Coordinates of C-alpha atoms in Angstrom, one line a residue:
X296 CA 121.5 233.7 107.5
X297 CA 121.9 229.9 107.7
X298 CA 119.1 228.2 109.7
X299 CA 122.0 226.5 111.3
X300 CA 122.6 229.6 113.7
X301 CA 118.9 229.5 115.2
X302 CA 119.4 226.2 116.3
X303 CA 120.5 225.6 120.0
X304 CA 121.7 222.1 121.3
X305 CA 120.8 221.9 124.9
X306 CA 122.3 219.1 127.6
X307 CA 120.6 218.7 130.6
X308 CA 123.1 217.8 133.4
X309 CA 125.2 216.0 131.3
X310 CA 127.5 213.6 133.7
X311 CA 130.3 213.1 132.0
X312 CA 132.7 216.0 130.4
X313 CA 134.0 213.7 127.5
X314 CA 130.0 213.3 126.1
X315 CA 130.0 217.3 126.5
X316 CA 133.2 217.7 124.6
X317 CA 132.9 214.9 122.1
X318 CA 129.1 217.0 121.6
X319 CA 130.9 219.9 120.6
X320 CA 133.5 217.9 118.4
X321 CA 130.4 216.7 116.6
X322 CA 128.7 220.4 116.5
X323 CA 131.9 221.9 114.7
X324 CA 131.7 218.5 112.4
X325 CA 128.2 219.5 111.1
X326 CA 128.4 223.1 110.4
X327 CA 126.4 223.9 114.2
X328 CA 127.9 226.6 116.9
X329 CA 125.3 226.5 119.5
X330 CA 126.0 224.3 122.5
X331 CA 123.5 224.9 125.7
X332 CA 123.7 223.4 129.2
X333 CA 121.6 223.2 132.0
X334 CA 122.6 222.7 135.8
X335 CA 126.2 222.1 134.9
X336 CA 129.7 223.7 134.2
X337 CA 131.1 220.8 132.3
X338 CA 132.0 222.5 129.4
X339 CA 134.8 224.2 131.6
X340 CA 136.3 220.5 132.2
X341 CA 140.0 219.3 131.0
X342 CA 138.1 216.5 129.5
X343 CA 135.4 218.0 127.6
X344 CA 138.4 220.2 126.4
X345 CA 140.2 217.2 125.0
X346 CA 137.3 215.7 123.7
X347 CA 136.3 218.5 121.7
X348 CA 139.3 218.7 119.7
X349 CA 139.0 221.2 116.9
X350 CA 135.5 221.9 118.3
X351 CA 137.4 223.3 121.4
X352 CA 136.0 227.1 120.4
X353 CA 131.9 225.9 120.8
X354 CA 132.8 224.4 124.5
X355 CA 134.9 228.4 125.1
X356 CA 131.2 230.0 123.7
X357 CA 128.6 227.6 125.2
X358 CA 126.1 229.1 127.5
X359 CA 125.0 227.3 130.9
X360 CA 121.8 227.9 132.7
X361 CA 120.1 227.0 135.9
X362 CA 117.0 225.9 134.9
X363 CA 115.6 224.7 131.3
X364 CA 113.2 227.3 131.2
X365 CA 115.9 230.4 131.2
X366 CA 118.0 227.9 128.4
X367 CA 114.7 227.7 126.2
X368 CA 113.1 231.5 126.7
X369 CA 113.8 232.8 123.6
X370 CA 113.2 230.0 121.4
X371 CA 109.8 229.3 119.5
X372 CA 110.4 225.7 119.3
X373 CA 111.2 223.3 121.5
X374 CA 112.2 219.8 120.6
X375 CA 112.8 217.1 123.4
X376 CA 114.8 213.4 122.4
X377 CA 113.4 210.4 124.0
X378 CA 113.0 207.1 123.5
X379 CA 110.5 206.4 126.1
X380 CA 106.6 207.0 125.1
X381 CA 103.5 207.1 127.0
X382 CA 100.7 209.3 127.8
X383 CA 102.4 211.6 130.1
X384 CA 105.2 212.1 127.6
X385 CA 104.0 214.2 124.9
X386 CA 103.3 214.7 121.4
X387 CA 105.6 212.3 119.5
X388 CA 106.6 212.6 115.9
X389 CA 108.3 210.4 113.6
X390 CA 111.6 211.4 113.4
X391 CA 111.9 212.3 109.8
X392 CA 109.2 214.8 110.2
X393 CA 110.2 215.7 113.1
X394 CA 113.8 217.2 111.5
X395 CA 111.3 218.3 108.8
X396 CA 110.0 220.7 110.8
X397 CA 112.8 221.7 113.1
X398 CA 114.6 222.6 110.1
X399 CA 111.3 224.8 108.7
X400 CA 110.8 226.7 111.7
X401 CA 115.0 227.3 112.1
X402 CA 115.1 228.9 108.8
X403 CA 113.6 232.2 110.6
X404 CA 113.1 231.4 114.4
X405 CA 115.2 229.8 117.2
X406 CA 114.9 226.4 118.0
X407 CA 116.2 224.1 121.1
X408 CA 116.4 220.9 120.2
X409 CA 117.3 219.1 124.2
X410 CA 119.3 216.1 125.4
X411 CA 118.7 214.3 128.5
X412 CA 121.1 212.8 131.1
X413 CA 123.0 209.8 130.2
X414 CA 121.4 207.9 132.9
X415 CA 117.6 208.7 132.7
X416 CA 116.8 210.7 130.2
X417 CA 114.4 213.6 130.5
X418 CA 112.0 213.9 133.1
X419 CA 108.2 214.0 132.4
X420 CA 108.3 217.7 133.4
X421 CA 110.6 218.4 131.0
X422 CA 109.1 216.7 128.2
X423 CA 105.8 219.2 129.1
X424 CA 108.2 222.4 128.2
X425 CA 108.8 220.6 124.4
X426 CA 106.4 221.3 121.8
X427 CA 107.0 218.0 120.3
X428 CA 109.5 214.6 121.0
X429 CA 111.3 212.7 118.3
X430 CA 113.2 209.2 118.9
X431 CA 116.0 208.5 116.8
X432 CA 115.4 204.8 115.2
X433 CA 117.6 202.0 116.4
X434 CA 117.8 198.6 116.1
X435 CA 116.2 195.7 118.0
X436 CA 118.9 195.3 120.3
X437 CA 118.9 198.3 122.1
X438 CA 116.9 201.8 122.4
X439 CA 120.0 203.5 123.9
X440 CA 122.1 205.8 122.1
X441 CA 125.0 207.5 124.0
X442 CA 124.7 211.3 124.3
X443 CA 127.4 212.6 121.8
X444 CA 126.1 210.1 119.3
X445 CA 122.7 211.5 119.6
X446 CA 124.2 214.5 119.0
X447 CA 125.9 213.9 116.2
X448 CA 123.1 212.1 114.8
X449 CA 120.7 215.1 114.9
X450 CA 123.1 217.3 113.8
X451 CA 123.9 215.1 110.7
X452 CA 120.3 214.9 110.0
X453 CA 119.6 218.4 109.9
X454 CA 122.4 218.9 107.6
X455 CA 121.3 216.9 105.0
X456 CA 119.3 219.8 104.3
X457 CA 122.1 221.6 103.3
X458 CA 124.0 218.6 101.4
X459 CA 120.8 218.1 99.4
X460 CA 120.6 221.8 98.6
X461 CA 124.3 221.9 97.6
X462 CA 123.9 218.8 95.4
X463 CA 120.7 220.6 94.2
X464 CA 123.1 223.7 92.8
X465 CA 125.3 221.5 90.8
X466 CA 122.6 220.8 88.3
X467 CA 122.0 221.9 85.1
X468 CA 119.5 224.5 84.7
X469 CA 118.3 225.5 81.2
X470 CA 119.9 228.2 78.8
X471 CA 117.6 231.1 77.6
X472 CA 117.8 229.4 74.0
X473 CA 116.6 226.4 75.5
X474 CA 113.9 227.9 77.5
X475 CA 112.5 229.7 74.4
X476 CA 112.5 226.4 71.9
X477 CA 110.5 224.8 74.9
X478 CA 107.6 227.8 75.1
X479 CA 107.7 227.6 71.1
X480 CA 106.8 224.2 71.8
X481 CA 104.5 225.2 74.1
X482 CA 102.7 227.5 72.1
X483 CA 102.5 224.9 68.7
X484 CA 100.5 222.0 71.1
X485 CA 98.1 225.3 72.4
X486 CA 97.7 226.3 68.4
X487 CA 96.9 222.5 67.9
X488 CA 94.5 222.7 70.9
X489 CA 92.9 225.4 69.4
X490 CA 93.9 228.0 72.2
X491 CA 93.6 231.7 70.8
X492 CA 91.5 234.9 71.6
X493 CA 88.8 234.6 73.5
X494 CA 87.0 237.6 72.9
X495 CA 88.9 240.6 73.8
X496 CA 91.5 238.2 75.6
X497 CA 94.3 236.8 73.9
X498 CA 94.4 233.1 75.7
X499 CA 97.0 232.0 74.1
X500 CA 99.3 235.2 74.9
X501 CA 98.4 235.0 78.6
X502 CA 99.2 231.2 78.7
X503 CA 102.4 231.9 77.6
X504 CA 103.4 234.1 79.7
X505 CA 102.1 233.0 82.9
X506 CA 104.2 229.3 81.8
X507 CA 107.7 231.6 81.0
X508 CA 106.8 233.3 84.6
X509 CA 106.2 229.6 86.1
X510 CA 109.7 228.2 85.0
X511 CA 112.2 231.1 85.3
X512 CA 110.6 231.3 88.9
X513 CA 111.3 227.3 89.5
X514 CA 114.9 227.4 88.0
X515 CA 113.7 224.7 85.6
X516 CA 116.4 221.6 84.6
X517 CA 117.3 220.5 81.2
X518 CA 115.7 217.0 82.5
X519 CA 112.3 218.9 83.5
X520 CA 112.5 220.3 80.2
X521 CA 112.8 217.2 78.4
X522 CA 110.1 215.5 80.3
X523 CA 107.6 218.7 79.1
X524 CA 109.0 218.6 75.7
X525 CA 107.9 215.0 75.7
X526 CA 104.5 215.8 76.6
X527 CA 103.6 218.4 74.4
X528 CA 105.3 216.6 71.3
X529 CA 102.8 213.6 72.6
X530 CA 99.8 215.8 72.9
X531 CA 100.4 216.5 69.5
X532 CA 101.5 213.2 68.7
X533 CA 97.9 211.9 69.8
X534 CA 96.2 213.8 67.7
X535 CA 97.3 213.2 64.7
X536 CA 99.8 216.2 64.5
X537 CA 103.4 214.9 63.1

């Protein structure tokens, strides 16, 4: 299951229906079905509905609680956005962790990651229900991001994870042939090297297996392999072996 589906986006009375539907817009964008609100009915409004666009079907499924503490119950982490600090606010972490771990704990538990009004953020209470804040960088100008673009921000962020992993699948592993002609390589730098039985053990033996175990478990890529070939031919290299 995609970690995608553990993660709840959560609006506390949200003011205006166009940031809840433009939110949703930008939930359907990323991949994200999960749209939470507190103290509000906004994603029933004409204008969240135009706003939402092809994103109309997250407003139709969003949940809406009274309180924070019903929207959050069965989540094991909590994540509160704010760009105001201070010692009553929290645990703060930079924001590149802080997706870091969102997007760890997502991949078996539920998160809530929460929004605050438009106007004045989240409260000091509700930043004591997060387990951690994150702020999202800005510029010098201004510390304010409108609530749909926060939105969309995080939900871009924690997509990359994703994009990167999709990227990751387009590369090249190695063939079987080319994985043996490596561990032959292997094994010539360990006979150089002097590795062989050791008493009743045969070193050697158990090297190379252990190595065949290490990259067919790690998927290796034909540039990994060349940059171990490289080595070992060095190794060799070094010591006078031509």
């Amino acid at each position: 299951m995609s970690f995608k589906k553990n993660i709840s986006f959560v609006l506390i009375e949200p003011k205006k229906g166009g940031n809840v539907g433009a939110s949703a817009r930008a939930l359907h964008n990323m991949g994200f079905k999960n749209l939470v609100l507190v103290n509000s009915n906004l994603h029933l409004d004409e204008e969240a509905k135009t706003f939402a666009m092809k994103g109309a079907y997250i407003l139709q499924n969003a949940k809406s609680f009274d309180t924070l503490e019903e929207a959050i119950a069965e989540s094991s982490l909590v994540v509160g956005l704010t760009r105001r600090r201070g010692k009553k606010r929290g645990l703060f972490y930079e924001f590149e962790e802080g997706i870091q771990k969102i997007r760890e704990r997502a991949s078996k538990n539920k998160v809530s990651v929460i929004f605050g009004r438009e106007n004045s953020g989240l409260s000091n209470k509700e930043t004591e229900r997060c387990h951690f804040l994150i702020t999202i960088p800005t510029g010098n100008t201004s510390s304010s991001i409108n609530l749909s673009q926060s939105v969309l921000i995080m939900a871009y962020e924690l997509s990359r994870y994703e994009m990167i992993k999709t990227r990751g699948e387009k590369i090249k592993s190695v063939t079987v042939k080319e994985l043996d002609y490596l561990l032959n390589e292997v094994k010539n730098t360990l006979i150089y090297l002097n590795y062989g039985k050791r008493g009743d053990r045969d070193l050697l033996h158990s090297i190379l297996r252990t190595m065949k175990g290490f990259f067919t478990r790690k998927g290796l890529t034909k540039a990994e392999m060349n940059m171990f070939l490289g080595i070992f031919k060095e190794l060799r290299k070094k010591g006078g072996d031509s």
